[in-house]
Tab-separated table of C-alpha atoms in Angstrom:
chain	number	residue	atom	x	y	z
A	1	MET	CA	1.353	-23.058	-26.155
A	2	LYS	CA	2.176	-19.776	-28.591
A	3	ALA	CA	4.720	-18.375	-30.039
A	4	ILE	CA	5.456	-15.195	-31.126
A	5	ILE	CA	8.235	-14.665	-33.944
A	6	PRO	CA	8.750	-10.506	-34.991
A	7	VAL	CA	10.335	-10.958	-38.775
A	8	ALA	CA	8.934	-7.631	-39.729
A	9	GLY	CA	12.929	-5.409	-40.092
A	10	ALA	CA	14.613	-4.567	-42.743
A	11	GLY	CA	17.576	-5.722	-41.715
A	12	THR	CA	19.262	-2.481	-42.538
A	13	LYS	CA	23.343	-4.001	-41.048
A	14	LEU	CA	23.043	-6.818	-43.902
A	15	ARG	CA	22.722	-5.148	-46.641
A	16	PRO	CA	23.238	-5.583	-48.983
A	17	LEU	CA	22.063	-9.393	-48.993
A	18	THR	CA	19.067	-8.232	-46.885
A	19	TYR	CA	17.613	-5.806	-50.115
A	20	THR	CA	15.817	-8.695	-51.973
A	21	GLN	CA	15.977	-11.140	-48.752
A	22	PRO	CA	14.518	-10.683	-45.375
A	23	LYS	CA	16.910	-11.535	-42.690
A	24	ALA	CA	15.439	-14.592	-41.215
A	25	LEU	CA	16.040	-15.849	-44.820
A	26	ILE	CA	19.717	-15.841	-44.472
A	27	PRO	CA	21.048	-19.258	-45.040
A	28	ILE	CA	23.302	-20.244	-41.967
A	29	ALA	CA	24.981	-22.998	-41.017
A	30	GLY	CA	22.581	-25.405	-43.785
A	31	LYS	CA	19.097	-24.096	-42.578
A	32	THR	CA	17.927	-20.047	-42.414
A	33	ILE	CA	17.616	-17.945	-39.444
A	34	LEU	CA	13.665	-18.355	-38.833
A	35	SER	CA	14.477	-22.255	-39.334
A	36	VAL	CA	16.330	-22.601	-36.755
A	37	ILE	CA	14.462	-21.156	-34.603
A	38	VAL	CA	10.709	-22.792	-35.177
A	39	ASP	CA	12.872	-25.996	-35.416
A	40	GLN	CA	14.186	-25.867	-31.728
A	41	LEU	CA	10.475	-24.319	-30.623
A	42	LEU	CA	8.726	-27.425	-31.945
A	43	ASP	CA	11.292	-30.049	-30.866
A	44	ALA	CA	10.446	-28.802	-26.914
A	45	GLY	CA	6.471	-28.698	-27.712
A	46	VAL	CA	5.518	-25.359	-29.239
A	47	ASN	CA	2.634	-26.372	-31.532
A	48	GLU	CA	1.186	-22.592	-32.619
A	49	PHE	CA	3.306	-20.095	-34.036
A	50	ILE	CA	2.192	-15.736	-34.941
A	51	PHE	CA	4.535	-14.489	-36.997
A	52	VAL	CA	4.536	-10.847	-37.692
A	53	ILE	CA	5.955	-9.940	-41.022
A	54	GLY	CA	6.466	-6.978	-43.205
A	55	TYR	CA	9.493	-6.267	-44.896
A	56	LEU	CA	9.493	-8.174	-47.762
A	57	GLY	CA	7.095	-10.493	-46.220
A	58	GLU	CA	5.627	-12.538	-48.881
A	59	LYS	CA	9.031	-13.723	-49.221
A	60	ILE	CA	8.910	-15.013	-44.934
A	61	GLN	CA	5.396	-16.642	-46.554
A	62	ARG	CA	6.199	-18.576	-48.845
A	63	TYR	CA	8.744	-19.827	-47.103
A	64	ILE	CA	7.266	-20.984	-43.966
A	65	ALA	CA	4.022	-22.688	-46.087
A	66	LYS	CA	6.971	-24.490	-48.102
A	67	THR	CA	9.314	-25.857	-45.579
A	68	TYR	CA	6.444	-25.791	-42.786
A	69	PRO	CA	3.225	-27.200	-44.143
A	70	ASP	CA	1.993	-28.652	-41.813
A	71	LEU	CA	2.513	-25.556	-39.297
A	72	ASN	CA	-0.274	-23.752	-37.211
A	73	TYR	CA	0.206	-20.625	-37.700
A	74	THR	CA	-1.296	-17.475	-38.529
A	75	LEU	CA	0.480	-14.057	-39.946
A	76	VAL	CA	-0.146	-10.735	-38.951
A	77	THR	CA	1.348	-8.156	-40.505
A	78	GLN	CA	3.595	-4.941	-39.079
A	79	ASN	CA	2.916	-1.904	-41.867
A	80	ASP	CA	4.738	0.444	-39.660
A	81	ARG	CA	7.752	-0.716	-38.291
A	82	ILE	CA	8.092	1.165	-35.647
A	83	GLY	CA	9.553	-1.283	-32.570
A	84	THR	CA	8.835	-5.030	-31.077
A	85	GLY	CA	6.539	-3.703	-28.732
A	86	HIS	CA	3.984	-2.175	-31.542
A	87	ALA	CA	5.072	-5.569	-33.334
A	88	ILE	CA	4.113	-7.608	-30.412
A	89	TRP	CA	0.993	-5.262	-29.681
A	90	LEU	CA	-0.880	-6.243	-33.482
A	91	THR	CA	-0.937	-10.119	-32.254
A	92	HIS	CA	-3.111	-9.457	-29.604
A	93	ASP	CA	-6.142	-10.595	-31.342
A	94	ALA	CA	-3.854	-13.661	-32.243
A	95	VAL	CA	-2.732	-14.315	-29.044
A	96	GLN	CA	-5.902	-13.718	-27.283
A	97	GLN	CA	-5.505	-14.780	-23.112
A	98	ASP	CA	-2.992	-17.700	-24.149
A	99	GLU	CA	0.464	-18.075	-22.429
A	100	VAL	CA	3.479	-17.143	-24.737
A	101	LEU	CA	6.838	-17.469	-25.871
A	102	ILE	CA	8.292	-14.662	-27.619
A	103	VAL	CA	11.354	-15.184	-30.064
A	104	LEU	CA	13.016	-12.410	-32.152
A	105	GLY	CA	13.693	-13.307	-35.030
A	106	ASP	CA	16.938	-12.847	-34.870
A	107	THR	CA	17.958	-14.375	-32.392
A	108	ILE	CA	19.237	-17.656	-31.659
A	109	CYS	CA	20.776	-19.531	-28.172
A	110	ASP	CA	21.310	-22.080	-26.772
A	111	TYR	CA	19.122	-23.170	-24.251
A	112	ASN	CA	16.354	-26.251	-22.745
A	113	VAL	CA	13.093	-24.424	-23.927
A	114	ARG	CA	11.444	-26.518	-22.715
A	115	SER	CA	12.462	-26.027	-18.608
A	116	ILE	CA	11.533	-22.109	-19.351
A	117	LEU	CA	8.131	-23.307	-20.878
A	118	ASP	CA	7.890	-25.222	-17.256
A	119	ASN	CA	8.798	-22.563	-15.216
A	120	PRO	CA	5.552	-21.095	-13.088
A	121	HIS	CA	6.570	-17.452	-13.426
A	122	SER	CA	7.088	-15.159	-16.474
A	123	SER	CA	10.389	-15.387	-17.866
A	124	ILE	CA	13.505	-12.999	-19.928
A	125	GLY	CA	16.278	-14.489	-21.219
A	126	VAL	CA	19.788	-13.146	-20.252
A	127	ARG	CA	23.264	-13.330	-20.812
A	128	LYS	CA	26.090	-10.960	-19.593
A	129	VAL	CA	28.266	-8.353	-21.974
A	130	ASP	CA	30.812	-6.671	-21.950
A	131	ASP	CA	29.391	-3.663	-22.816
A	132	PRO	CA	25.544	-3.279	-22.390
A	133	ARG	CA	24.443	-0.175	-23.657
A	134	SER	CA	23.493	-1.255	-26.893
A	135	PHE	CA	20.560	-4.005	-25.498
A	136	GLY	CA	18.280	-3.989	-23.337
A	137	VAL	CA	19.444	-4.737	-19.457
A	138	ALA	CA	17.901	-6.408	-16.494
A	139	GLU	CA	18.856	-5.538	-13.179
A	140	LEU	CA	18.359	-8.725	-11.232
A	141	ASP	CA	18.581	-10.387	-7.417
A	142	ASP	CA	20.067	-12.679	-6.006
A	143	ASN	CA	17.794	-15.021	-6.506
A	144	ASP	CA	17.245	-13.693	-10.308
A	145	GLN	CA	14.601	-12.600	-10.254
A	146	VAL	CA	14.135	-9.697	-12.409
A	147	LEU	CA	14.029	-6.126	-10.241
A	148	LYS	CA	13.738	-3.781	-13.384
A	149	VAL	CA	14.076	-3.660	-17.212
A	150	VAL	CA	15.743	-0.691	-18.698
A	151	GLU	CA	16.395	-0.385	-22.883
A	152	LYS	CA	20.237	0.685	-24.191
A	153	PRO	CA	20.815	2.381	-20.888
A	154	LEU	CA	23.349	5.371	-20.791
A	155	ILE	CA	24.765	4.500	-17.371
A	156	PRO	CA	23.993	1.119	-17.262
A	157	LYS	CA	23.186	-1.088	-13.615
A	158	SER	CA	23.623	-4.047	-14.678
A	159	ASN	CA	26.200	-5.923	-17.620
A	160	MET	CA	23.186	-8.768	-17.706
A	161	ALA	CA	21.914	-8.222	-21.951
A	162	MET	CA	18.229	-9.271	-22.749
A	163	VAL	CA	18.876	-11.739	-25.660
A	164	GLY	CA	15.537	-10.991	-26.908
A	165	ILE	CA	13.689	-14.656	-25.475
A	166	TYR	CA	10.171	-13.756	-23.546
A	167	TYR	CA	7.997	-16.268	-22.256
A	168	ILE	CA	4.625	-14.005	-20.863
A	169	LYS	CA	1.872	-15.937	-18.662
A	170	GLU	CA	0.052	-12.594	-17.489
A	171	THR	CA	-0.573	-11.967	-21.589
A	172	ASP	CA	-3.356	-9.352	-20.341
A	173	ALA	CA	-1.322	-7.334	-18.619
A	174	MET	CA	1.264	-7.289	-21.523
A	175	PHE	CA	-1.270	-5.958	-23.939
A	176	ARG	CA	-2.593	-2.997	-21.437
A	177	ALA	CA	1.188	-1.999	-20.852
A	178	LEU	CA	1.497	-2.373	-24.816
A	179	ASP	CA	-1.301	-0.183	-25.295
A	180	HIS	CA	-0.820	2.034	-22.829
A	181	HIS	CA	2.838	3.306	-24.260
A	182	LEU	CA	0.938	3.334	-27.697
A	183	GLN	CA	-2.570	4.941	-26.778
A	184	ASN	CA	-0.439	7.518	-24.936
A	185	ARG	CA	3.784	8.405	-25.642
A	186	ARG	CA	6.032	8.315	-28.559
A	187	GLU	CA	9.158	6.130	-27.540
A	188	GLU	CA	12.170	7.589	-28.474
A	189	GLU	CA	12.845	7.794	-32.033
A	190	ASP	CA	9.635	6.456	-33.121
A	191	GLU	CA	9.737	3.511	-31.540
A	192	TYR	CA	7.788	1.016	-29.697
A	193	HIS	CA	9.981	-0.903	-26.961
A	194	LEU	CA	8.685	-4.161	-25.855
A	195	THR	CA	11.137	-3.226	-22.825
A	196	ASN	CA	8.948	-0.632	-21.669
A	197	ALA	CA	5.742	-3.016	-21.588
A	198	LEU	CA	7.996	-5.261	-19.468
A	199	GLN	CA	8.344	-3.217	-16.790
A	200	GLU	CA	5.341	-1.113	-16.494
A	201	MET	CA	4.292	-4.602	-16.075
A	202	ILE	CA	6.976	-5.446	-13.041
A	203	GLU	CA	5.786	-2.024	-11.498
A	204	GLN	CA	2.151	-3.342	-11.314
A	205	GLY	CA	3.081	-6.653	-9.207
A	206	VAL	CA	3.538	-9.224	-11.956
A	207	ARG	CA	6.660	-11.169	-11.389
A	208	PHE	CA	9.350	-12.071	-14.200
A	209	ASP	CA	12.491	-14.458	-13.284
A	210	ALA	CA	15.840	-14.527	-15.109
A	211	PHE	CA	17.096	-17.543	-17.393
A	212	ARG	CA	20.066	-17.517	-18.304
A	213	VAL	CA	21.431	-18.430	-22.064
A	214	ASN	CA	24.417	-20.983	-22.625
A	215	ASN	CA	24.856	-19.068	-25.907
A	216	TRP	CA	23.787	-15.694	-27.507
A	217	PHE	CA	24.510	-15.874	-31.421
A	218	ASP	CA	24.631	-12.793	-32.788
A	219	CYS	CA	22.955	-12.874	-36.767
A	220	GLY	CA	23.063	-8.707	-37.153
A	221	LYS	CA	25.835	-7.741	-39.120
A	222	LYS	CA	28.107	-9.830	-41.750
A	223	GLU	CA	31.284	-10.570	-39.292
A	224	THR	CA	28.979	-11.772	-35.998
A	225	LEU	CA	26.850	-13.634	-38.852
A	226	LEU	CA	30.314	-15.515	-40.396
A	227	SER	CA	31.196	-16.757	-36.390
A	228	THR	CA	27.519	-17.518	-35.544
A	229	ASN	CA	27.656	-20.025	-39.340
A	230	ALA	CA	31.283	-21.709	-37.967
A	231	THR	CA	30.173	-22.266	-34.070
A	232	LEU	CA	27.038	-23.976	-35.617
A	233	LEU	CA	28.677	-25.620	-38.580
A	234	LYS	CA	31.120	-27.525	-35.809
A	235	GLN	CA	27.944	-28.181	-33.067
A	236	MET	CA	25.694	-29.790	-36.245
A	237	ASN	CA	29.008	-31.570	-37.269
A	238	GLU	CA	29.567	-32.826	-34.436
A	239	GLU	CA	25.626	-34.603	-34.249
A	240	ASN	CA	25.554	-35.375	-37.629
A	241	GLY	CA	29.337	-35.720	-39.654
A	242	MET	CA	30.265	-34.013	-42.917
A	243	PRO	CA	29.180	-34.930	-46.315
A	244	SER	CA	30.757	-37.385	-47.910
A	245	PRO	CA	33.259	-35.760	-50.023
A	246	HIS	CA	32.893	-38.205	-52.448
A	247	LYS	CA	30.378	-36.853	-54.381
A	248	TYR	CA	32.487	-34.007	-55.544
A	249	ASP	CA	34.570	-33.906	-58.591
A	250	THR	CA	38.428	-33.670	-57.434
A	251	THR	CA	37.790	-32.157	-54.380
A	252	VAL	CA	38.645	-31.543	-50.795
A	253	ILE	CA	36.066	-30.853	-48.204
A	254	ILE	CA	37.264	-29.218	-45.186
A	255	PRO	CA	35.143	-29.704	-41.797
A	256	PRO	CA	32.889	-28.568	-41.059
A	257	VAL	CA	31.379	-27.408	-43.522
A	258	SER	CA	27.372	-27.941	-44.888
A	259	ILE	CA	26.682	-28.259	-48.675
A	260	ALA	CA	23.249	-28.078	-49.875
A	261	GLU	CA	21.226	-30.928	-52.401
A	262	GLY	CA	21.874	-30.578	-56.067
A	263	CYS	CA	25.349	-28.898	-56.058
A	264	VAL	CA	27.942	-29.500	-58.393
A	265	ILE	CA	31.385	-28.759	-56.874
A	266	ARG	CA	34.725	-30.228	-58.551
A	267	HIS	CA	37.936	-29.081	-58.421
A	268	SER	CA	37.811	-27.077	-55.053
A	269	ILE	CA	38.617	-26.588	-51.597
A	270	ILE	CA	35.864	-26.574	-49.205
A	271	GLY	CA	36.080	-25.189	-45.725
A	272	PRO	CA	36.768	-25.122	-43.354
A	273	ASN	CA	33.265	-23.279	-41.743
A	274	VAL	CA	31.477	-22.961	-45.419
A	275	THR	CA	27.594	-22.841	-45.912
A	276	ILE	CA	26.751	-23.530	-49.569
A	277	GLY	CA	22.692	-23.039	-50.382
A	278	GLU	CA	21.350	-25.457	-53.075
A	279	HIS	CA	21.615	-25.987	-56.510
A	280	THR	CA	24.977	-23.945	-56.033
A	281	THR	CA	28.174	-24.819	-58.902
A	282	VAL	CA	31.893	-24.205	-57.544
A	283	ASP	CA	34.179	-24.724	-60.055
A	284	SER	CA	38.296	-24.837	-59.439
A	285	SER	CA	37.776	-22.317	-56.528
A	286	ILE	CA	39.197	-22.192	-52.933
A	287	ILE	CA	36.328	-21.333	-49.958
A	288	LYS	CA	36.369	-20.566	-46.647
A	289	ASP	CA	34.926	-18.968	-43.263
A	290	SER	CA	32.005	-17.961	-45.861
A	291	ILE	CA	27.885	-18.592	-46.950
A	292	ILE	CA	26.767	-18.715	-50.445
A	293	GLY	CA	23.579	-18.568	-51.329
A	294	SER	CA	21.410	-20.989	-53.546
A	295	TYR	CA	21.514	-21.394	-57.262
A	296	ALA	CA	25.459	-19.290	-56.866
A	297	GLU	CA	28.190	-19.900	-60.053
A	298	LEU	CA	31.948	-19.282	-58.258
A	299	GLU	CA	34.248	-20.133	-60.943
A	300	GLU	CA	38.430	-19.349	-60.542
A	301	VAL	CA	38.115	-17.349	-57.369
A	302	VAL	CA	39.643	-17.398	-53.761
A	303	LEU	CA	36.976	-16.697	-51.033
A	304	HIS	CA	37.063	-16.041	-47.677
A	305	SER	CA	34.972	-14.328	-45.191
A	306	SER	CA	32.499	-13.634	-47.658
A	307	ILE	CA	28.456	-13.544	-47.709
A	308	ILE	CA	27.483	-14.467	-51.565
A	309	GLY	CA	23.682	-14.299	-52.432
A	310	SER	CA	21.860	-16.985	-53.850
A	311	ASP	CA	21.877	-16.611	-58.070
A	312	ALA	CA	24.771	-14.202	-57.854
A	313	PHE	CA	28.132	-15.572	-60.366
A	314	VAL	CA	31.495	-14.857	-59.500
A	315	ARG	CA	34.652	-15.099	-61.075
A	316	GLY	CA	38.142	-14.071	-60.740
A	317	LEU	CA	40.409	-12.832	-57.906
A	318	SER	CA	40.815	-13.700	-54.343
A	319	GLN	CA	38.535	-10.771	-52.332
A	320	SER	CA	36.619	-10.460	-49.379
A	321	LEU	CA	32.433	-9.780	-50.539
A	322	ASN	CA	29.736	-8.965	-49.610
A	323	ILE	CA	27.171	-9.612	-51.884
A	324	GLY	CA	23.040	-9.565	-52.548
A	325	ASP	CA	21.163	-11.897	-54.636
A	326	ASN	CA	21.066	-12.107	-58.159
A	327	THR	CA	24.249	-10.027	-58.641
A	328	GLU	CA	26.763	-10.323	-61.542
A	329	ILE	CA	30.119	-9.961	-60.781
A	330	ASP	CA	33.076	-10.616	-63.523
A	331	LEU	CA	36.704	-9.975	-61.354
A	332	GLY	CA	38.741	-10.810	-64.913
């Protein structure tokens, strides 16, 4: 089974973090967004991966090579970021005629991957939302068969948003539909949406079933990324337990937290809902509801609802910060 994971986007809603770090590599609950997706698929038996890279793609490439040295994967480069449909179209030579599972690179969901792969029909992951106008929307019949899909409808006829997970059995039909759209028309705002190709497949008689995900974690902007971090930390700590507080000098650990290897933490209170990357130093600080990158230094700060990039240095007062990599701030 092959999986396509598009990770070419610039992640503009998470700037300044994404000026120097691809969104897929932002730390969350002790992993990265990308590793959460890859591990979930590996556990379900997916054995070949196709990554569509673009913006800061060399960092994605180095991360995969270091973290998954034995992974069977292919890299496809999307130089022009003109939509998910275009990204998938670029994978034609790597996919050939095989069935594929497409998982967008910022999509973390709680669902049974194996059951989706066992479905005799192509499938689309959905979840009910309050306002579906910002999403691709699937209209379903009483048996959860997909009747129609529409990208960001002004007047939605369904509140079932597509979460960014697609199991495609008829890949020939998908690539023909994508090629038709790319060759014959420009989409709105110069983006080619996968949704329109899926709708053409439905009109040609391809059957899609909808499957409902248990949870859909949003990693697209600071506030939702922090809430996703908190939710995943809670799940992780329930399964694996919290780190030993005895490793850190005169420090109180309030779970759930994730602290990577090589950290030096002293005279501090950490948690709840805190992720700290590797080789970070925290001294005389209080941190809660935050994500801290690797090789950062925090001294005499009180942080909440904050994201601190890697190699950042922060010293001073209580603030709510959103700081990119390689930043130095002295708050006095």
